[in-house]
Amino acid sequence: MRAVRLHLPTRTLSVEEVERPVPGPGQVLVKVEAAGVCLSDVHLIEGSLTPLYLPGESVTLGHEVAGTVAESGAEPGRWQVGDRVVLQAGEKRDGITWTRGVDYDGGWAEYALARVDTLFALPDSIPFEQGSIIPDAVSTPWGAVTTTGGVRPAEPVGVWGVGGLGAHGVQLLRAIGANPIVAVDPAPAARERALAFGADLALDSADPELAARIGAATGGAGLAAAFDFAGVPAVREQAMTVLGAHGRLVLVGLTDQPLTVPDSIRFSYLQQQILGHYGSEDAAVPQLIALAAGGRLDFSRSVSEVLPLERAAEAVERLQTKQGNPIRLILKP
């Protein structure tokens, strides 16, 4: 089968012919119908992110995957050939989270192996392209907002970076009743997107009046929670300056750069918090599938374009350079 492989020592990406996996006990083989391209994939390729547990030097990328069950191992359980499924973005091994497409082979391929307990049924009403991005592109901000950030209705919140994760963060914050929702991004197109997805206010990060505008929008209280979806040190420092008392800064975007607290006296006096976030709880994906199937969430605007596997490198470059300002680019074998 064809697969997009990353050779870690050289950070070389290539489409290769590899052996089609054979499912063992407790596994199924999934025919991939759609796989999302994420900034984490970009970070892997450029070298700022390195797998922790990958046993070899190469890996098939792709942690946002949807498809149909093609073959079952000796103990298929509830899953039957032809079932439409979404794959969880990782799995627990001896209490440690292994990430699909990072620590073991992912879904930028014609077929992908999955443990039976990492599959979720995808209703016919949700296209594969939209279903594929629920793990990570939607579930990660969902976990950041509801679990790590603990946002409650009517709390004022800020979203820095309105790309693939941030756009869904805005949509999810709107769904749970945060108010007001302030989006911050240097790109005009991203700010327009934020307003379309439900933000009440969209600001340029270079705006000298940013703090004053957020103060006015929150009645002088500042933000209860701020979410960094960009993974940029300057973003984090800016967000801390507009947090209110007991405000939480939630770090979602990944970076290997150090974190600085610009005013640690203010930070301590206001009893603020900095919280790291990664992924989501197991229940997040089925919750979001149910919300989408029930019409509470709409991911139709999230798929910017669908490309064949052979254009994976182009998709990565477009996401890295923000060419066309994509939310999610999808690979289809």
mmCIF file of C-alpha atoms in Angstrom:
data_model
loop_
_atom_site.group_PDB
_atom_site.id
_atom_site.type_symbol
_atom_site.label_atom_id
_atom_site.label_comp_id
_atom_site.label_asym_id
_atom_site.label_seq_id
_atom_site.Cartn_x
_atom_site.Cartn_y
_atom_site.Cartn_z
ATOM 1 C CA MET A 1 0.000 0.000 0.000
ATOM 2 C CA ARG A 2 1.005 3.653 -0.312
ATOM 3 C CA ALA A 3 1.989 5.557 2.816
ATOM 4 C CA VAL A 4 3.523 8.944 3.592
ATOM 5 C CA ARG A 5 6.606 8.202 5.669
ATOM 6 C CA LEU A 6 8.825 10.524 7.683
ATOM 7 C CA HIS A 7 12.472 9.521 8.147
ATOM 8 C CA LEU A 8 13.336 11.115 11.480
ATOM 9 C CA PRO A 9 17.162 11.361 11.259
ATOM 10 C CA THR A 10 16.924 13.397 8.023
ATOM 11 C CA ARG A 11 13.362 14.748 8.503
ATOM 12 C CA THR A 12 12.657 13.551 4.950
ATOM 13 C CA LEU A 13 9.040 13.065 3.828
ATOM 14 C CA SER A 14 8.231 10.617 1.021
ATOM 15 C CA VAL A 15 5.391 8.540 -0.405
ATOM 16 C CA GLU A 16 6.462 4.896 -0.266
ATOM 17 C CA GLU A 17 5.123 1.434 -1.042
ATOM 18 C CA VAL A 18 5.010 -0.486 2.247
ATOM 19 C CA GLU A 19 3.541 -3.749 3.440
ATOM 20 C CA ARG A 20 -0.163 -3.602 4.196
ATOM 21 C CA PRO A 21 -0.560 -4.182 7.955
ATOM 22 C CA VAL A 22 -2.214 -7.352 9.243
ATOM 23 C CA PRO A 23 -4.511 -6.927 12.270
ATOM 24 C CA GLY A 24 -3.774 -9.063 15.284
ATOM 25 C CA PRO A 25 -6.027 -9.943 18.227
ATOM 26 C CA GLY A 26 -7.923 -6.914 19.441
ATOM 27 C CA GLN A 27 -7.104 -4.920 16.305
ATOM 28 C CA VAL A 28 -8.845 -3.964 13.074
ATOM 29 C CA LEU A 29 -7.498 -2.771 9.747
ATOM 30 C CA VAL A 30 -9.142 0.453 8.614
ATOM 31 C CA LYS A 31 -9.371 1.559 4.993
ATOM 32 C CA VAL A 32 -8.519 5.254 5.301
ATOM 33 C CA GLU A 33 -11.016 7.603 3.667
ATOM 34 C CA ALA A 34 -9.723 10.890 5.102
ATOM 35 C CA ALA A 35 -6.765 12.054 7.199
ATOM 36 C CA GLY A 36 -6.162 15.571 8.497
ATOM 37 C CA VAL A 37 -2.943 17.563 8.223
ATOM 38 C CA CYS A 38 -2.056 19.256 11.509
ATOM 39 C CA LEU A 39 0.582 21.714 12.711
ATOM 40 C CA SER A 40 1.940 18.906 14.891
ATOM 41 C CA ASP A 41 2.825 17.127 11.638
ATOM 42 C CA VAL A 42 4.630 20.288 10.531
ATOM 43 C CA HIS A 43 6.545 20.379 13.822
ATOM 44 C CA LEU A 44 7.562 16.736 13.391
ATOM 45 C CA ILE A 45 8.844 17.346 9.891
ATOM 46 C CA GLU A 46 10.738 20.537 10.721
ATOM 47 C CA GLY A 47 12.299 18.978 13.807
ATOM 48 C CA SER A 48 10.870 20.986 16.707
ATOM 49 C CA LEU A 49 8.884 17.910 17.805
ATOM 50 C CA THR A 50 10.427 14.457 18.217
ATOM 51 C CA PRO A 51 8.613 11.189 19.058
ATOM 52 C CA LEU A 52 9.175 9.947 22.593
ATOM 53 C CA TYR A 53 8.437 6.250 22.070
ATOM 54 C CA LEU A 54 8.842 5.472 18.351
ATOM 55 C CA PRO A 55 10.923 2.245 18.194
ATOM 56 C CA GLY A 56 12.410 2.877 14.723
ATOM 57 C CA GLU A 57 13.644 5.751 12.594
ATOM 58 C CA SER A 58 10.596 6.164 10.334
ATOM 59 C CA VAL A 59 6.868 6.591 10.894
ATOM 60 C CA THR A 60 3.721 6.981 8.823
ATOM 61 C CA LEU A 61 2.294 10.361 9.804
ATOM 62 C CA GLY A 62 -1.362 11.209 10.497
ATOM 63 C CA HIS A 63 -3.276 11.249 13.763
ATOM 64 C CA GLU A 64 -6.633 12.546 12.470
ATOM 65 C CA VAL A 65 -8.167 9.578 10.669
ATOM 66 C CA ALA A 66 -11.561 8.323 9.512
ATOM 67 C CA GLY A 67 -12.459 5.361 7.304
ATOM 68 C CA THR A 68 -14.167 1.976 7.147
ATOM 69 C CA VAL A 69 -13.311 -1.306 8.821
ATOM 70 C CA ALA A 70 -11.619 -3.472 6.174
ATOM 71 C CA GLU A 71 -10.493 -6.487 8.194
ATOM 72 C CA SER A 72 -10.686 -7.730 11.770
ATOM 73 C CA GLY A 73 -8.215 -9.619 13.898
ATOM 74 C CA ALA A 74 -9.039 -12.700 15.942
ATOM 75 C CA GLU A 75 -11.201 -10.739 18.417
ATOM 76 C CA PRO A 76 -13.039 -8.023 16.462
ATOM 77 C CA GLY A 77 -15.683 -7.408 19.130
ATOM 78 C CA ARG A 78 -18.447 -5.072 17.987
ATOM 79 C CA TRP A 79 -16.782 -3.935 14.768
ATOM 80 C CA GLN A 80 -17.786 -5.388 11.417
ATOM 81 C CA VAL A 81 -16.303 -4.998 7.956
ATOM 82 C CA GLY A 82 -17.732 -1.860 6.342
ATOM 83 C CA ASP A 83 -18.422 0.011 9.599
ATOM 84 C CA ARG A 84 -17.711 3.749 9.344
ATOM 85 C CA VAL A 85 -15.271 4.758 12.085
ATOM 86 C CA VAL A 86 -13.131 7.545 13.518
ATOM 87 C CA LEU A 87 -9.787 6.622 15.073
ATOM 88 C CA GLN A 88 -8.683 8.054 18.391
ATOM 89 C CA ALA A 89 -5.487 10.108 18.005
ATOM 90 C CA GLY A 90 -3.566 7.836 20.345
ATOM 91 C CA GLU A 91 -3.742 4.934 22.750
ATOM 92 C CA LYS A 92 -2.634 4.101 26.277
ATOM 93 C CA ARG A 93 0.174 1.571 26.675
ATOM 94 C CA ASP A 94 1.059 0.703 30.278
ATOM 95 C CA GLY A 95 -0.488 3.977 31.388
ATOM 96 C CA ILE A 96 1.469 6.081 28.873
ATOM 97 C CA THR A 97 -0.160 7.850 25.933
ATOM 98 C CA TRP A 98 1.307 6.924 22.554
ATOM 99 C CA THR A 99 0.291 9.299 19.780
ATOM 100 C CA ARG A 100 -0.825 7.903 16.422
ATOM 101 C CA GLY A 101 1.344 9.100 13.558
ATOM 102 C CA VAL A 102 4.068 10.103 16.025
ATOM 103 C CA ASP A 103 4.953 7.148 18.247
ATOM 104 C CA TYR A 104 3.422 4.528 15.922
ATOM 105 C CA ASP A 105 2.161 4.456 12.340
ATOM 106 C CA GLY A 106 -0.743 6.752 11.530
ATOM 107 C CA GLY A 107 -3.257 7.350 8.792
ATOM 108 C CA TRP A 108 -1.487 9.094 5.916
ATOM 109 C CA ALA A 109 -1.806 5.792 4.101
ATOM 110 C CA GLU A 110 -4.294 3.582 2.316
ATOM 111 C CA TYR A 111 -4.797 1.494 5.456
ATOM 112 C CA ALA A 112 -4.171 1.950 9.178
ATOM 113 C CA LEU A 113 -4.144 -0.434 12.125
ATOM 114 C CA ALA A 114 -6.228 0.445 15.160
ATOM 115 C CA ARG A 115 -6.879 -1.194 18.484
ATOM 116 C CA VAL A 116 -10.593 -1.936 18.848
ATOM 117 C CA ASP A 117 -10.905 0.268 21.923
ATOM 118 C CA THR A 118 -9.658 3.313 19.970
ATOM 119 C CA LEU A 119 -12.471 3.283 17.394
ATOM 120 C CA PHE A 120 -15.687 5.291 17.454
ATOM 121 C CA ALA A 121 -18.681 4.849 15.180
ATOM 122 C CA LEU A 122 -19.149 7.634 12.615
ATOM 123 C CA PRO A 123 -22.796 8.228 11.621
ATOM 124 C CA ASP A 124 -23.699 8.415 7.945
ATOM 125 C CA SER A 125 -24.710 12.050 8.467
ATOM 126 C CA ILE A 126 -21.085 13.117 9.063
ATOM 127 C CA PRO A 127 -18.775 13.003 5.999
ATOM 128 C CA PHE A 128 -15.431 11.246 6.449
ATOM 129 C CA GLU A 129 -13.556 14.516 5.866
ATOM 130 C CA GLN A 130 -15.362 16.204 8.757
ATOM 131 C CA GLY A 131 -15.209 13.135 10.988
ATOM 132 C CA SER A 132 -11.464 12.744 10.528
ATOM 133 C CA ILE A 133 -10.642 16.082 12.152
ATOM 134 C CA ILE A 134 -12.689 15.497 15.298
ATOM 135 C CA PRO A 135 -9.751 13.738 16.997
ATOM 136 C CA ASP A 136 -7.300 16.560 17.749
ATOM 137 C CA ALA A 137 -8.484 19.516 15.617
ATOM 138 C CA VAL A 138 -11.747 19.576 17.588
ATOM 139 C CA SER A 139 -11.182 17.285 20.567
ATOM 140 C CA THR A 140 -7.989 19.053 21.691
ATOM 141 C CA PRO A 141 -9.633 22.493 22.032
ATOM 142 C CA TRP A 142 -12.688 20.763 23.537
ATOM 143 C CA GLY A 143 -10.486 19.280 26.256
ATOM 144 C CA ALA A 144 -8.641 22.570 26.709
ATOM 145 C CA VAL A 145 -11.879 24.499 27.126
ATOM 146 C CA THR A 146 -13.966 22.089 29.194
ATOM 147 C CA THR A 147 -11.374 20.161 31.224
ATOM 148 C CA THR A 148 -8.049 21.987 31.557
ATOM 149 C CA GLY A 149 -9.434 25.518 31.297
ATOM 150 C CA GLY A 150 -12.680 24.690 33.105
ATOM 151 C CA VAL A 151 -14.557 27.489 31.330
ATOM 152 C CA ARG A 152 -18.001 28.187 32.723
ATOM 153 C CA PRO A 153 -20.956 29.956 31.065
ATOM 154 C CA ALA A 154 -20.692 33.772 30.942
ATOM 155 C CA GLU A 155 -16.933 33.799 31.631
ATOM 156 C CA PRO A 156 -14.888 36.184 29.459
ATOM 157 C CA VAL A 157 -12.278 34.318 27.437
ATOM 158 C CA GLY A 158 -9.559 35.009 24.887
ATOM 159 C CA VAL A 159 -8.327 32.888 21.996
ATOM 160 C CA TRP A 160 -4.872 33.595 20.541
ATOM 161 C CA GLY A 161 -4.321 32.051 17.101
ATOM 162 C CA VAL A 162 -7.384 31.292 14.981
ATOM 163 C CA GLY A 163 -6.005 28.454 12.871
ATOM 164 C CA GLY A 164 -7.144 24.834 12.889
ATOM 165 C CA LEU A 165 -7.344 24.508 16.680
ATOM 166 C CA GLY A 166 -8.229 28.107 17.491
ATOM 167 C CA ALA A 167 -11.150 28.317 15.053
ATOM 168 C CA HIS A 168 -12.721 25.287 16.697
ATOM 169 C CA GLY A 169 -11.852 26.721 20.103
ATOM 170 C CA VAL A 170 -13.957 29.788 19.283
ATOM 171 C CA GLN A 171 -16.831 27.621 18.049
ATOM 172 C CA LEU A 172 -16.754 25.421 21.161
ATOM 173 C CA LEU A 173 -16.516 28.360 23.554
ATOM 174 C CA ARG A 174 -19.598 29.823 21.883
ATOM 175 C CA ALA A 175 -21.388 26.492 22.272
ATOM 176 C CA ILE A 176 -20.776 26.330 26.040
ATOM 177 C CA GLY A 177 -21.803 29.943 26.635
ATOM 178 C CA ALA A 178 -18.540 31.831 27.235
ATOM 179 C CA ASN A 179 -19.070 35.586 27.035
ATOM 180 C CA PRO A 180 -17.490 37.636 25.631
ATOM 181 C CA ILE A 181 -15.174 35.661 23.356
ATOM 182 C CA VAL A 182 -12.168 37.724 22.238
ATOM 183 C CA ALA A 183 -10.075 36.371 19.360
ATOM 184 C CA VAL A 184 -6.561 37.669 18.700
ATOM 185 C CA ASP A 185 -4.653 37.039 15.470
ATOM 186 C CA PRO A 186 -2.364 39.161 13.268
ATOM 187 C CA ALA A 187 -4.003 37.933 10.035
ATOM 188 C CA PRO A 188 -7.126 39.827 8.858
ATOM 189 C CA ALA A 189 -8.571 36.651 7.277
ATOM 190 C CA ALA A 190 -8.174 34.789 10.574
ATOM 191 C CA ARG A 191 -9.954 37.582 12.451
ATOM 192 C CA GLU A 192 -12.822 37.463 9.958
ATOM 193 C CA ARG A 193 -12.987 33.694 10.449
ATOM 194 C CA ALA A 194 -13.101 34.162 14.228
ATOM 195 C CA LEU A 195 -16.146 36.400 13.952
ATOM 196 C CA ALA A 196 -17.832 33.940 11.599
ATOM 197 C CA PHE A 197 -17.187 31.109 14.079
ATOM 198 C CA GLY A 198 -18.714 33.034 16.979
ATOM 199 C CA ALA A 199 -16.200 35.474 18.462
ATOM 200 C CA ASP A 200 -17.653 38.715 19.830
ATOM 201 C CA LEU A 201 -14.484 40.704 19.206
ATOM 202 C CA ALA A 202 -11.506 40.026 16.911
ATOM 203 C CA LEU A 203 -8.300 41.991 17.521
ATOM 204 C CA ASP A 204 -4.920 42.331 15.856
ATOM 205 C CA SER A 205 -2.164 41.223 18.226
ATOM 206 C CA ALA A 206 -0.201 44.322 17.154
ATOM 207 C CA ASP A 207 -3.012 46.689 18.136
ATOM 208 C CA PRO A 208 -1.565 49.125 20.742
ATOM 209 C CA GLU A 209 -5.055 49.424 22.233
ATOM 210 C CA LEU A 210 -5.500 45.657 22.657
ATOM 211 C CA ALA A 211 -5.390 45.708 26.465
ATOM 212 C CA ALA A 212 -7.762 48.664 26.632
ATOM 213 C CA ARG A 213 -10.203 47.009 24.228
ATOM 214 C CA ILE A 214 -10.219 43.786 26.226
ATOM 215 C CA GLY A 215 -10.643 45.787 29.426
ATOM 216 C CA ALA A 216 -13.658 47.570 27.942
ATOM 217 C CA ALA A 217 -15.177 44.303 26.687
ATOM 218 C CA THR A 218 -14.845 42.686 30.131
ATOM 219 C CA GLY A 219 -15.954 45.647 32.206
ATOM 220 C CA GLY A 220 -12.415 46.063 33.501
ATOM 221 C CA ALA A 221 -12.274 42.560 34.968
ATOM 222 C CA GLY A 222 -9.896 41.041 32.431
ATOM 223 C CA LEU A 223 -10.128 37.542 31.011
ATOM 224 C CA ALA A 224 -11.074 34.548 33.115
ATOM 225 C CA ALA A 225 -9.223 32.268 30.697
ATOM 226 C CA ALA A 226 -6.875 32.762 27.766
ATOM 227 C CA PHE A 227 -5.980 30.020 25.303
ATOM 228 C CA ASP A 228 -2.712 29.999 23.356
ATOM 229 C CA PHE A 229 -3.371 27.959 20.215
ATOM 230 C CA ALA A 230 -0.406 29.504 18.399
ATOM 231 C CA GLY A 231 2.492 28.128 20.447
ATOM 232 C CA VAL A 232 4.321 31.468 20.312
ATOM 233 C CA PRO A 233 6.151 32.888 23.378
ATOM 234 C CA ALA A 234 5.100 36.487 22.587
ATOM 235 C CA VAL A 235 1.468 35.361 22.484
ATOM 236 C CA ARG A 236 1.726 33.872 25.955
ATOM 237 C CA GLU A 237 3.301 36.984 27.408
ATOM 238 C CA GLN A 238 0.635 39.183 25.844
ATOM 239 C CA ALA A 239 -2.196 36.957 27.092
ATOM 240 C CA MET A 240 -0.900 37.138 30.665
ATOM 241 C CA THR A 241 -1.134 40.924 30.645
ATOM 242 C CA VAL A 242 -4.925 40.822 30.115
ATOM 243 C CA LEU A 243 -5.816 38.008 32.504
ATOM 244 C CA GLY A 244 -7.999 38.962 35.438
ATOM 245 C CA ALA A 245 -7.916 37.753 39.035
ATOM 246 C CA HIS A 246 -7.631 33.944 39.209
ATOM 247 C CA GLY A 247 -7.266 33.937 35.414
ATOM 248 C CA ARG A 248 -5.999 30.791 33.674
ATOM 249 C CA LEU A 249 -3.579 30.761 30.766
ATOM 250 C CA VAL A 250 -3.954 27.453 28.919
ATOM 251 C CA LEU A 251 -1.034 26.423 26.695
ATOM 252 C CA VAL A 252 -2.313 24.356 23.757
ATOM 253 C CA GLY A 253 -0.011 25.282 20.875
ATOM 254 C CA LEU A 254 3.318 23.457 20.964
ATOM 255 C CA THR A 255 6.701 25.181 21.055
ATOM 256 C CA ASP A 256 10.190 24.286 22.234
ATOM 257 C CA GLN A 257 10.816 27.879 23.351
ATOM 258 C CA PRO A 258 10.955 28.928 27.028
ATOM 259 C CA LEU A 259 8.012 30.456 28.855
ATOM 260 C CA THR A 260 8.424 33.848 30.528
ATOM 261 C CA VAL A 261 6.135 35.523 33.063
ATOM 262 C CA PRO A 262 6.598 39.267 32.363
ATOM 263 C CA ASP A 263 5.272 40.494 35.736
ATOM 264 C CA SER A 264 5.516 37.766 38.340
ATOM 265 C CA ILE A 265 4.375 40.081 41.161
ATOM 266 C CA ARG A 266 1.089 40.800 39.362
ATOM 267 C CA PHE A 267 0.807 37.107 38.439
ATOM 268 C CA SER A 268 1.142 36.016 42.085
ATOM 269 C CA TYR A 269 -0.971 38.834 43.536
ATOM 270 C CA LEU A 270 -3.892 37.987 41.209
ATOM 271 C CA GLN A 271 -3.371 34.248 41.885
ATOM 272 C CA GLN A 272 -3.261 33.404 38.220
ATOM 273 C CA GLN A 273 -2.406 30.020 36.755
ATOM 274 C CA ILE A 274 -0.534 28.612 33.757
ATOM 275 C CA LEU A 275 -1.861 25.241 32.619
ATOM 276 C CA GLY A 276 -0.366 22.909 30.055
ATOM 277 C CA HIS A 277 -2.742 21.021 27.804
ATOM 278 C CA TYR A 278 -2.291 18.078 25.428
ATOM 279 C CA GLY A 279 -4.932 16.043 23.601
ATOM 280 C CA SER A 280 -8.215 15.186 25.273
ATOM 281 C CA GLU A 281 -9.908 12.614 27.454
ATOM 282 C CA ASP A 282 -11.229 9.414 25.874
ATOM 283 C CA ALA A 283 -14.838 10.604 26.104
ATOM 284 C CA ALA A 284 -14.205 13.746 24.039
ATOM 285 C CA VAL A 285 -14.421 12.208 20.551
ATOM 286 C CA PRO A 286 -17.753 10.381 21.043
ATOM 287 C CA GLN A 287 -19.164 13.501 22.738
ATOM 288 C CA LEU A 288 -18.234 15.648 19.750
ATOM 289 C CA ILE A 289 -19.512 13.096 17.236
ATOM 290 C CA ALA A 290 -22.852 13.109 19.079
ATOM 291 C CA LEU A 291 -22.970 16.914 19.150
ATOM 292 C CA ALA A 292 -22.228 17.113 15.420
ATOM 293 C CA ALA A 293 -24.766 14.393 14.582
ATOM 294 C CA GLY A 294 -27.339 16.224 16.709
ATOM 295 C CA GLY A 295 -26.804 19.480 14.851
ATOM 296 C CA ARG A 296 -25.186 21.301 17.774
ATOM 297 C CA LEU A 297 -21.839 21.670 15.989
ATOM 298 C CA ASP A 298 -21.067 22.168 12.301
ATOM 299 C CA PHE A 299 -17.659 21.241 10.868
ATOM 300 C CA SER A 300 -18.532 21.785 7.208
ATOM 301 C CA ARG A 301 -16.555 25.053 7.178
ATOM 302 C CA SER A 302 -13.501 23.381 8.634
ATOM 303 C CA VAL A 303 -12.385 21.410 5.580
ATOM 304 C CA SER A 304 -10.406 23.819 3.405
ATOM 305 C CA GLU A 305 -9.436 21.326 0.681
ATOM 306 C CA VAL A 306 -9.060 17.601 0.027
ATOM 307 C CA LEU A 307 -5.788 16.433 -1.572
ATOM 308 C CA PRO A 308 -4.352 13.035 -2.626
ATOM 309 C CA LEU A 309 -1.571 11.380 -0.607
ATOM 310 C CA GLU A 310 0.967 12.338 -3.256
ATOM 311 C CA ARG A 311 0.420 16.011 -2.384
ATOM 312 C CA ALA A 312 1.140 15.565 1.328
ATOM 313 C CA ALA A 313 4.318 17.666 1.180
ATOM 314 C CA GLU A 314 2.385 20.465 -0.520
ATOM 315 C CA ALA A 315 -0.303 20.295 2.166
ATOM 316 C CA VAL A 316 2.358 20.549 4.893
ATOM 317 C CA GLU A 317 3.975 23.565 3.229
ATOM 318 C CA ARG A 318 0.622 25.315 2.770
ATOM 319 C CA LEU A 319 -0.228 24.815 6.420
ATOM 320 C CA GLN A 320 3.208 25.973 7.558
ATOM 321 C CA THR A 321 3.151 29.124 5.408
ATOM 322 C CA LYS A 322 -0.609 29.678 5.936
ATOM 323 C CA GLN A 323 -1.069 29.799 2.164
ATOM 324 C CA GLY A 324 -4.782 30.318 1.591
ATOM 325 C CA ASN A 325 -5.317 30.530 5.363
ATOM 326 C CA PRO A 326 -6.520 26.914 5.704
ATOM 327 C CA ILE A 327 -8.338 25.546 8.733
ATOM 328 C CA ARG A 328 -7.722 21.891 7.863
ATOM 329 C CA LEU A 329 -6.333 20.280 4.732
ATOM 330 C CA ILE A 330 -7.383 16.671 4.254
ATOM 331 C CA LEU A 331 -5.493 13.827 2.570
ATOM 332 C CA LYS A 332 -7.537 11.171 0.783
ATOM 333 C CA PRO A 333 -5.742 8.005 -0.414
#
